[in-house]
Short mmCIF file of C-alpha atoms in Angstrom, two decimals:
data_model
loop_
_atom_site.label_atom_id
_atom_site.label_comp_id
_atom_site.label_asym_id
_atom_site.label_seq_id
_atom_site.Cartn_x
_atom_site.Cartn_y
_atom_site.Cartn_z
CA MET A 14 204.51 -23.65 200.17
CA VAL A 15 201.98 -25.43 197.97
CA GLN A 16 203.29 -28.82 196.88
CA ILE A 17 202.23 -30.57 193.68
CA VAL A 18 202.31 -34.34 194.08
CA THR A 19 202.47 -36.57 191.01
CA THR A 20 202.40 -40.36 191.36
CA GLN A 21 201.44 -43.39 189.35
CA GLN A 22 198.04 -43.30 191.05
CA VAL A 23 197.09 -40.41 188.76
CA GLU A 24 195.93 -43.20 186.44
CA GLY A 25 192.98 -43.58 188.78
CA ILE A 26 193.81 -46.84 190.59
CA ILE A 27 192.71 -46.46 194.20
CA HIS A 28 193.17 -50.06 195.37
CA SER A 29 194.31 -52.59 192.78
CA GLN A 30 193.60 -55.73 194.84
CA LEU A 31 190.09 -54.60 195.77
CA GLY A 32 189.44 -53.39 192.25
CA ILE A 33 188.64 -49.80 193.27
CA SER A 34 189.34 -47.29 190.54
CA ARG A 35 188.13 -44.15 188.85
CA ALA A 36 185.50 -46.30 187.14
CA ASN A 37 183.72 -47.45 190.31
CA TRP A 38 184.95 -45.40 193.29
CA GLU A 39 181.47 -43.95 193.87
CA GLU A 40 179.73 -47.32 194.13
CA PRO A 41 178.18 -47.72 197.61
CA SER A 42 180.42 -50.68 198.50
CA MET A 43 183.57 -48.72 197.57
CA MET A 44 183.03 -45.30 199.11
CA ALA A 45 184.07 -46.06 202.68
CA TYR A 46 187.55 -46.65 201.26
CA SER A 47 187.66 -44.36 198.23
CA HIS A 48 186.49 -41.32 200.21
CA LEU A 49 189.69 -41.61 202.25
CA HIS A 50 192.06 -42.02 199.30
CA MET A 51 191.57 -39.24 196.78
CA ASP A 52 195.35 -38.90 196.78
CA ARG A 53 195.37 -42.02 194.58
CA MET A 54 192.79 -41.08 191.98
CA MET A 55 193.64 -37.66 190.53
CA PRO A 56 196.60 -35.25 190.45
CA LEU A 57 197.13 -33.84 193.93
CA THR A 58 198.30 -30.59 195.47
CA LEU A 59 199.11 -30.31 199.19
CA LEU A 60 198.32 -27.19 201.21
CA GLU A 61 200.76 -26.97 204.07
CA PRO A 62 199.46 -26.05 207.54
CA GLY A 63 200.91 -23.19 209.54
CA PRO A 64 203.72 -23.62 212.04
CA HIS A 65 201.49 -24.07 215.08
CA THR A 66 198.50 -26.36 215.54
CA GLN A 67 195.61 -24.72 217.38
CA GLN A 68 194.14 -27.25 219.78
CA LEU A 69 190.39 -27.75 219.86
CA PRO A 70 189.02 -27.02 223.37
CA ARG A 71 187.13 -30.02 224.78
CA THR A 72 184.43 -30.46 227.39
CA THR A 73 184.74 -32.79 230.35
CA LEU A 74 181.04 -33.69 229.91
CA PRO A 75 180.68 -35.03 226.36
CA LEU A 76 177.34 -35.41 224.58
CA ASN A 77 176.45 -39.10 224.16
CA ILE A 78 174.71 -39.18 220.79
CA SER A 79 174.78 -42.99 220.62
CA ASP A 80 172.10 -43.25 223.31
CA MET A 81 169.92 -40.39 222.03
CA LEU A 82 166.59 -41.36 220.50
CA PHE A 83 165.80 -40.66 216.86
CA THR A 84 162.85 -41.54 214.65
CA ASP A 85 163.37 -44.05 211.87
CA PRO A 86 162.18 -42.24 208.71
CA PHE A 87 161.01 -45.56 207.23
CA ASN A 88 158.54 -46.61 209.93
CA ASN A 89 158.46 -43.84 212.57
CA ARG A 90 159.80 -46.23 215.19
CA PRO A 91 162.42 -45.07 217.69
CA MET A 92 166.05 -45.95 217.09
CA ASN A 93 169.19 -45.00 218.98
CA GLY A 94 171.76 -42.56 217.73
CA GLU A 95 174.34 -45.14 216.73
CA GLN A 96 171.82 -47.01 214.59
CA PHE A 97 170.61 -43.75 213.07
CA LEU A 98 174.14 -42.60 212.20
CA ASP A 99 175.32 -45.97 210.97
CA ARG A 100 172.32 -47.43 209.11
CA ARG A 101 170.38 -44.35 207.99
CA LEU A 102 172.98 -41.62 207.47
CA TYR A 103 175.93 -43.95 206.67
CA ASN A 104 178.03 -41.56 208.70
CA ASP A 105 181.83 -41.87 208.72
CA ALA A 106 182.63 -39.25 211.37
CA LEU A 107 180.83 -36.64 213.46
CA LEU A 108 181.94 -33.69 215.60
CA VAL A 109 179.80 -31.27 217.62
CA PHE A 110 181.20 -27.92 218.77
CA HIS A 111 179.10 -25.99 221.28
CA ARG A 112 179.87 -22.77 223.13
CA GLY A 113 183.58 -22.94 222.50
CA GLN A 114 184.18 -26.66 223.11
CA VAL A 115 184.06 -30.01 221.35
CA ILE A 116 181.24 -31.88 223.07
CA HIS A 117 181.21 -34.92 220.78
CA GLU A 118 183.63 -36.58 218.35
CA SER A 119 183.16 -40.06 216.91
CA TYR A 120 184.31 -42.20 213.97
CA ARG A 121 182.72 -45.18 212.28
CA ASN A 122 182.65 -47.14 209.04
CA GLY A 123 186.43 -47.64 209.15
CA MET A 124 187.46 -43.99 209.42
CA HIS A 125 190.09 -42.89 211.96
CA PRO A 126 190.97 -39.40 213.25
CA ASP A 127 194.12 -39.15 211.11
CA ASP A 128 192.34 -40.05 207.85
CA HIS A 129 191.69 -37.46 205.16
CA HIS A 130 188.08 -37.58 203.96
CA LEU A 131 186.78 -36.12 200.71
CA GLN A 132 184.83 -32.93 201.40
CA HIS A 133 182.75 -32.95 198.21
CA SER A 134 180.83 -29.66 197.90
CA THR A 135 181.67 -28.31 201.34
CA THR A 136 184.82 -27.33 199.42
CA LYS A 137 182.68 -24.69 197.68
CA SER A 138 182.12 -22.81 200.93
CA PHE A 139 185.85 -22.69 201.62
CA MET A 140 186.42 -21.28 198.14
CA ALA A 141 183.87 -18.56 198.87
CA MET A 142 185.75 -17.56 202.02
CA LEU A 143 188.74 -16.66 199.85
CA VAL A 144 186.50 -14.55 197.63
CA GLY A 145 185.23 -12.81 200.76
CA ILE A 146 188.81 -11.97 201.70
CA ALA A 147 189.51 -10.72 198.16
CA ILE A 148 186.50 -8.40 198.35
CA ASP A 149 187.59 -7.14 201.79
CA GLU A 150 191.10 -6.47 200.47
CA GLY A 151 189.77 -4.53 197.49
CA GLN A 152 190.98 -7.06 194.93
CA MET A 153 187.45 -7.93 193.82
CA SER A 154 183.97 -6.40 193.97
CA ALA A 155 180.78 -8.41 194.42
CA ASP A 156 178.94 -6.09 191.99
CA ALA A 157 181.60 -6.18 189.28
CA PRO A 158 180.93 -8.03 186.03
CA PHE A 159 182.31 -11.52 186.35
CA THR A 160 184.03 -11.09 183.00
CA THR A 161 186.30 -8.57 184.74
CA TYR A 162 187.94 -11.53 186.44
CA MET A 163 187.42 -14.13 183.73
CA PRO A 164 187.75 -12.25 180.42
CA GLU A 165 187.47 -15.49 178.42
CA LEU A 166 183.68 -15.16 178.91
CA LYS A 167 183.35 -11.64 177.45
CA ASP A 168 182.28 -12.84 174.00
CA PHE A 169 179.30 -14.83 175.30
CA PRO A 170 176.03 -12.85 175.58
CA ALA A 171 174.87 -15.06 178.48
CA TRP A 172 177.63 -13.63 180.64
CA GLN A 173 177.25 -9.93 179.87
CA GLU A 174 175.06 -9.14 182.92
CA VAL A 175 176.52 -11.71 185.32
CA THR A 176 178.25 -10.29 188.41
CA LEU A 177 180.65 -11.91 190.83
CA GLN A 178 177.79 -12.11 193.36
CA HIS A 179 175.63 -13.99 190.86
CA VAL A 180 178.34 -16.63 190.57
CA LEU A 181 178.73 -16.81 194.36
CA ASP A 182 174.96 -17.34 194.63
CA MET A 183 174.68 -19.83 191.74
CA ALA A 184 172.21 -17.57 189.95
CA VAL A 185 173.96 -16.82 186.66
CA GLY A 186 171.07 -17.83 184.39
CA VAL A 187 172.90 -20.25 182.08
CA ASP A 188 171.50 -23.53 180.81
CA TYR A 189 172.54 -26.29 183.23
CA HIS A 190 170.91 -28.70 185.69
CA GLU A 191 172.50 -30.85 188.37
CA ASP A 192 170.08 -33.67 189.12
CA TYR A 193 172.24 -36.74 189.73
CA SER A 194 169.28 -39.08 189.28
CA ARG A 195 168.97 -38.14 185.59
CA ASP A 196 171.14 -39.81 182.98
CA ASP A 197 171.27 -36.56 181.01
CA CYS A 198 172.63 -34.56 183.94
CA PRO A 199 175.46 -32.41 182.51
CA PHE A 200 177.47 -32.86 185.69
CA PHE A 201 178.52 -36.30 184.49
CA PRO A 202 180.22 -35.23 181.23
CA TYR A 203 181.80 -32.39 183.22
CA ALA A 204 183.04 -34.92 185.79
CA ARG A 205 184.55 -37.07 183.06
CA ALA A 206 186.22 -34.00 181.54
CA VAL A 207 188.02 -33.19 184.80
CA GLY A 208 188.92 -36.77 185.80
CA TYR A 209 186.28 -38.01 188.26
CA TYR A 210 185.36 -40.84 185.91
CA PRO A 211 186.88 -42.43 182.79
CA THR A 212 186.01 -40.65 179.56
CA GLU A 213 183.58 -42.26 177.14
CA PRO A 214 184.37 -42.98 173.48
CA GLY A 215 184.86 -39.72 171.62
CA GLU A 216 185.44 -37.68 174.77
CA GLU A 217 188.65 -36.02 175.90
CA PRO A 218 189.64 -35.01 179.47
CA ILE A 219 189.64 -31.35 178.45
CA GLY A 220 189.54 -29.99 182.01
CA THR A 221 187.24 -27.64 183.87
CA LYS A 222 188.02 -24.40 182.01
CA ALA A 223 187.56 -25.75 178.50
CA TRP A 224 184.41 -27.61 179.54
CA MET A 225 182.91 -24.44 180.99
CA LEU A 226 183.70 -22.38 177.88
CA GLU A 227 182.01 -25.00 175.72
CA ASN A 228 178.97 -25.74 177.85
CA LEU A 229 178.01 -22.90 180.24
CA ILE A 230 177.27 -20.35 177.54
CA ASN A 231 173.54 -20.53 176.75
CA PRO A 232 171.18 -18.19 178.66
CA VAL A 233 167.86 -19.41 180.08
CA SER A 234 166.98 -16.75 182.68
CA THR A 235 167.94 -13.27 183.84
CA PRO A 236 170.99 -13.37 186.13
CA GLY A 237 170.04 -13.16 189.80
CA THR A 238 166.44 -14.34 189.42
CA ARG A 239 166.79 -18.13 189.66
CA PHE A 240 168.99 -20.27 191.87
CA ASN A 241 170.45 -23.06 189.76
CA TYR A 242 173.05 -25.21 191.50
CA CYS A 243 176.02 -25.54 189.16
CA SER A 244 179.18 -27.10 190.55
CA PRO A 245 181.57 -26.00 187.75
CA LEU A 246 180.93 -22.34 188.67
CA THR A 247 182.99 -22.73 191.84
CA ASN A 248 186.04 -23.67 189.78
CA ALA A 249 185.44 -20.44 187.87
CA LEU A 250 185.61 -18.57 191.19
CA GLY A 251 189.05 -20.09 191.74
CA MET A 252 190.20 -18.93 188.31
CA ALA A 253 188.71 -15.47 188.93
CA VAL A 254 190.52 -15.00 192.26
CA ALA A 255 193.79 -16.10 190.67
CA ASN A 256 193.34 -13.50 187.94
CA ALA A 257 192.44 -10.78 190.44
CA TYR A 258 195.61 -11.31 192.47
CA GLN A 259 197.75 -12.56 189.59
CA ARG A 260 198.72 -15.47 191.83
CA PRO A 261 197.72 -19.17 191.87
CA CYS A 262 194.45 -19.87 193.64
CA LEU A 263 195.84 -22.61 195.88
CA GLU A 264 198.77 -20.43 196.91
CA LEU A 265 196.26 -17.81 198.06
CA ILE A 266 194.11 -20.34 199.92
CA GLU A 267 197.16 -21.73 201.71
CA GLU A 268 198.50 -18.32 202.70
CA LYS A 269 195.31 -16.46 203.56
CA LEU A 270 193.25 -19.31 205.02
CA TYR A 271 194.76 -22.72 205.59
CA GLN A 272 197.93 -21.59 207.34
CA ARG A 273 195.94 -19.27 209.59
CA VAL A 274 193.43 -21.66 211.16
CA GLY A 275 195.84 -23.90 213.05
CA CYS A 276 195.41 -27.11 211.09
CA ALA A 277 197.55 -30.11 211.99
CA GLU A 278 197.89 -31.90 208.62
CA PRO A 279 198.31 -30.89 204.98
CA ALA A 280 195.09 -30.47 203.03
CA TRP A 281 194.67 -32.45 199.83
CA VAL A 282 193.31 -30.69 196.75
CA ASN A 283 192.83 -32.60 193.51
CA THR A 284 193.30 -30.86 190.18
CA ASP A 285 192.21 -31.68 186.68
CA GLY A 286 194.78 -32.88 184.16
CA HIS A 287 195.63 -29.27 183.32
CA GLY A 288 196.53 -28.23 186.86
CA VAL A 289 193.28 -26.36 187.62
CA PRO A 290 192.13 -27.03 191.21
CA ILE A 291 188.72 -28.66 191.50
CA MET A 292 187.35 -26.25 194.08
CA GLU A 293 183.78 -27.47 193.67
CA GLY A 294 184.44 -30.66 195.55
CA GLN A 295 187.89 -32.20 195.56
CA MET A 296 189.42 -31.14 198.87
CA SER A 297 190.17 -33.76 201.54
CA LEU A 298 190.75 -32.95 205.22
CA THR A 299 190.84 -34.70 208.56
CA LEU A 300 187.70 -34.14 210.60
CA GLU A 301 189.50 -31.97 213.14
CA ASP A 302 191.09 -29.79 210.45
CA PHE A 303 187.69 -29.48 208.78
CA THR A 304 186.42 -28.27 212.15
CA ARG A 305 189.24 -25.75 212.63
CA TRP A 306 188.54 -24.19 209.25
CA ALA A 307 184.74 -24.34 209.47
CA LEU A 308 184.79 -22.69 212.90
CA LEU A 309 185.58 -19.36 211.23
CA MET A 310 181.87 -19.06 210.39
CA LEU A 311 180.89 -19.66 214.04
CA ASN A 312 183.55 -17.39 215.55
CA GLN A 313 182.84 -14.16 213.64
CA GLY A 314 185.65 -14.95 211.22
CA ARG A 315 188.29 -15.53 213.88
CA ASN A 316 190.47 -18.60 214.44
CA LEU A 317 190.87 -20.38 217.76
CA ASN A 318 193.58 -17.92 218.79
CA GLY A 319 191.24 -14.98 218.18
CA ASP A 320 192.94 -13.72 215.01
CA GLN A 321 190.63 -12.31 212.32
CA VAL A 322 190.99 -14.54 209.25
CA ILE A 323 187.89 -13.81 207.17
CA PRO A 324 185.91 -10.56 207.39
CA GLU A 325 182.99 -10.61 209.81
CA ALA A 326 181.01 -8.80 207.12
CA PHE A 327 181.19 -11.93 204.95
CA ILE A 328 179.30 -13.91 207.59
CA HIS A 329 176.67 -11.21 208.09
CA ASP A 330 176.17 -10.98 204.34
CA THR A 331 175.80 -14.75 204.07
CA VAL A 332 173.05 -15.13 206.67
CA ALA A 333 171.15 -11.88 206.01
CA ILE A 334 167.51 -12.33 205.02
CA ARG A 335 166.88 -11.31 201.38
CA GLU A 336 163.52 -11.59 199.69
CA SER A 337 165.23 -11.72 196.28
CA SER A 338 167.35 -14.68 197.42
CA ARG A 339 164.27 -16.45 198.77
CA GLN A 340 162.43 -15.98 195.50
CA ALA A 341 165.41 -17.30 193.54
CA PHE A 342 165.62 -20.34 195.87
CA SER A 343 161.89 -21.10 195.88
CA GLY A 344 162.08 -23.47 192.91
CA ASP A 345 164.79 -25.69 194.42
CA PRO A 346 163.76 -29.12 195.81
CA LEU A 347 165.18 -28.20 199.23
CA SER A 348 162.66 -25.36 199.46
CA THR A 349 159.99 -27.97 200.32
CA LEU A 350 161.94 -28.85 203.49
CA PHE A 351 163.27 -25.33 204.19
CA ALA A 352 160.48 -23.04 202.99
CA ASN A 353 162.31 -19.81 203.82
CA GLY A 354 165.71 -21.00 202.67
CA GLN A 355 168.14 -19.21 200.40
CA TYR A 356 171.57 -19.77 198.90
CA ARG A 357 174.25 -17.14 199.45
CA ASN A 358 178.02 -17.09 199.05
CA GLN A 359 178.18 -20.86 198.40
CA PHE A 360 176.34 -21.61 201.67
CA TRP A 361 172.87 -23.09 202.13
CA VAL A 362 171.03 -20.65 204.42
CA LEU A 363 168.31 -23.07 205.49
CA ASN A 364 166.64 -21.01 208.22
CA PRO A 365 167.82 -17.41 208.06
CA GLU A 366 165.49 -16.22 210.84
CA GLN A 367 167.23 -18.60 213.25
CA HIS A 368 170.70 -17.98 211.76
CA GLN A 369 170.91 -21.63 210.74
CA PHE A 370 172.95 -22.40 207.65
CA SER A 371 175.16 -25.12 206.24
CA MET A 372 177.94 -26.26 204.00
CA LEU A 373 176.62 -29.33 202.16
CA GLY A 374 178.29 -32.00 200.05
CA ILE A 375 176.93 -35.08 198.32
CA HIS A 376 176.96 -38.45 200.11
CA GLY A 377 176.49 -36.75 203.51
CA GLN A 378 179.24 -34.18 204.05
CA PHE A 379 178.24 -31.12 206.06
CA ALA A 380 178.99 -28.36 208.51
CA TRP A 381 175.73 -27.10 210.04
CA TYR A 382 175.53 -23.92 212.10
CA ASP A 383 173.12 -22.42 214.59
CA LEU A 384 174.63 -19.06 215.50
CA ASN A 385 172.05 -18.35 218.20
CA ARG A 386 172.99 -21.56 220.00
CA GLU A 387 176.74 -21.10 219.32
CA LEU A 388 176.58 -24.55 217.75
CA MET A 389 178.34 -26.23 214.83
CA ILE A 390 177.98 -29.86 213.74
CA CYS A 391 180.48 -31.30 211.23
CA GLY A 392 180.07 -34.66 209.54
CA TYR A 393 181.49 -36.96 206.89
CA GLY A 394 179.51 -39.71 205.23
CA SER A 395 179.28 -42.38 202.54
CA TYR A 396 175.55 -42.25 201.84
CA PRO A 397 174.80 -44.67 198.96
CA VAL A 398 173.60 -42.03 196.47
CA GLN A 399 174.75 -38.48 195.85
CA ASP A 400 171.60 -36.80 197.05
CA GLU A 401 167.89 -37.47 197.56
CA PRO A 402 165.01 -36.13 199.68
CA LEU A 403 165.47 -38.92 202.26
CA LEU A 404 169.06 -37.84 202.94
CA ASN A 405 167.94 -34.26 203.55
CA ILE A 406 165.22 -35.42 205.94
CA ILE A 407 167.74 -37.54 207.87
CA LEU A 408 170.23 -34.68 208.10
CA ASN A 409 167.58 -32.24 209.26
CA GLN A 410 166.51 -34.64 212.03
CA LEU A 411 170.12 -35.13 213.13
CA TRP A 412 170.78 -31.40 213.36
CA SER A 413 167.48 -30.69 215.12
CA ARG A 414 167.89 -33.44 217.75
CA ILE A 415 171.46 -32.45 218.56
CA ALA A 416 170.45 -28.79 218.79
CA GLU A 417 167.64 -29.67 221.19
CA ALA A 418 170.05 -31.77 223.27
CA THR A 419 172.42 -28.83 223.63
CA ASP A 420 169.60 -26.69 225.07
CA ASN A 421 169.68 -28.84 228.22
CA ARG A 422 173.42 -28.59 228.80
#
C-alpha cells in the first residue's frame, strides 16, 4: 500500500554540511546530488512495487556509445560519446532498449544503479497513462467537460469549454507561460507555492490546488487551438482521476500501474504541504524502474511478462497524426527543430510520421521512442539550466546517432 513518509527533511535541508537546501538545490553545482535526494526536500509518498521483479532482458553484444562519434555543437568538431554525454549533455545515466533487449546501460556524474533520480516532467507522461486507463475503464471520457471531474472550476468562464482531452494536450486556453528564462514566468510562484523553493515575503505555501484556482482562470484563446505548456495542469489531472474513482490518485497509480510493471524498488512521489501529489514533475525512480514503466509505450501497453497494463488504443491515439494538433503546436519553440511535431496525452510527438515521440523533463530527463525501430532510449541528466535550444539540439543528435547505430546491429 501507498506509504506516506514524514521526516525532519521536509524543512528542505538536502545536505546540511554541503549547504544544499530548497533554496539552492537547482544550482548547477548542486544538482548531481540534489537530483538523487528528493526524499529530503519535500513530503514524500512511497509507491510499493509488486511482488515480483521483472528482469530486463540483456544482449550479449552491447552498444558501445563511449566510442561513437558525435559532433560538438559549439565548433562542429568530432567528439566521442563519453565526452558528448559528460560535457555537453551533463548526463547522469543512460539506457538503450532495442528489439526486446537492453543494449546499453551506463552511469556517470556520481549516479549508481540503485539511486533514485528525479524524473521532472517525464512524470507527466506517467500521469497520462493512468488517465488512459480511466478512459478505457469507463471512469472518464476524453470529450467530457473537465469540470465534470474538477467541479471547483465550474464558476470560471475560462473553463466552460475545456475538455479532459484539452488538459491532456495542454491546450486549455488560459493565461500562462512557462519560459524559465524569464523572471516573470508564473511557474516560479507556483513552484514556491508547492514547496520547490522557499516562499518570498508575503507569500504562503498554499499548494497546487489553491494556486491553480487563483491563477489559471483567465482565458486568452479558444480551448484546443493553441498548445501552451503548463505544468500545474498535470496536477489537476491527478485530482480529476481521484474524483472520478473516488480514490486517492497515488493509490490508483500504485495499483493499476506501478505494481504491474515489475519494478524492483519503491517509487518516490513528493507532495505539496497539503498532501496533493506533484504529478507534473516530482517522481523519482531508479533508471531500471524508469525503463520498466516506460517500456509500456514500446510494447503496445504490455509489461515484460506480456500482461496488458495500459490500453493499446492510448498509444495509437498518442502518436496519430492530427493536423489540428500540429497547428496548435506550431507556435512552440520546439516546432523550429521538429517542424511536424505535436503534443498529445502529455507526450511530445516529435516526428509522428516516423512514430518518434518522447517524454521530456527539464535538465535532461527523457524517454525517446522510435516504434518503427523497436527502440527506446532513457536518460537522466543534470543539465545546468532547465531548458534551452542548445539542450534540444544535443538531445536530438544523441537520439539520431543511437538510432542510426542500431540500424547496423
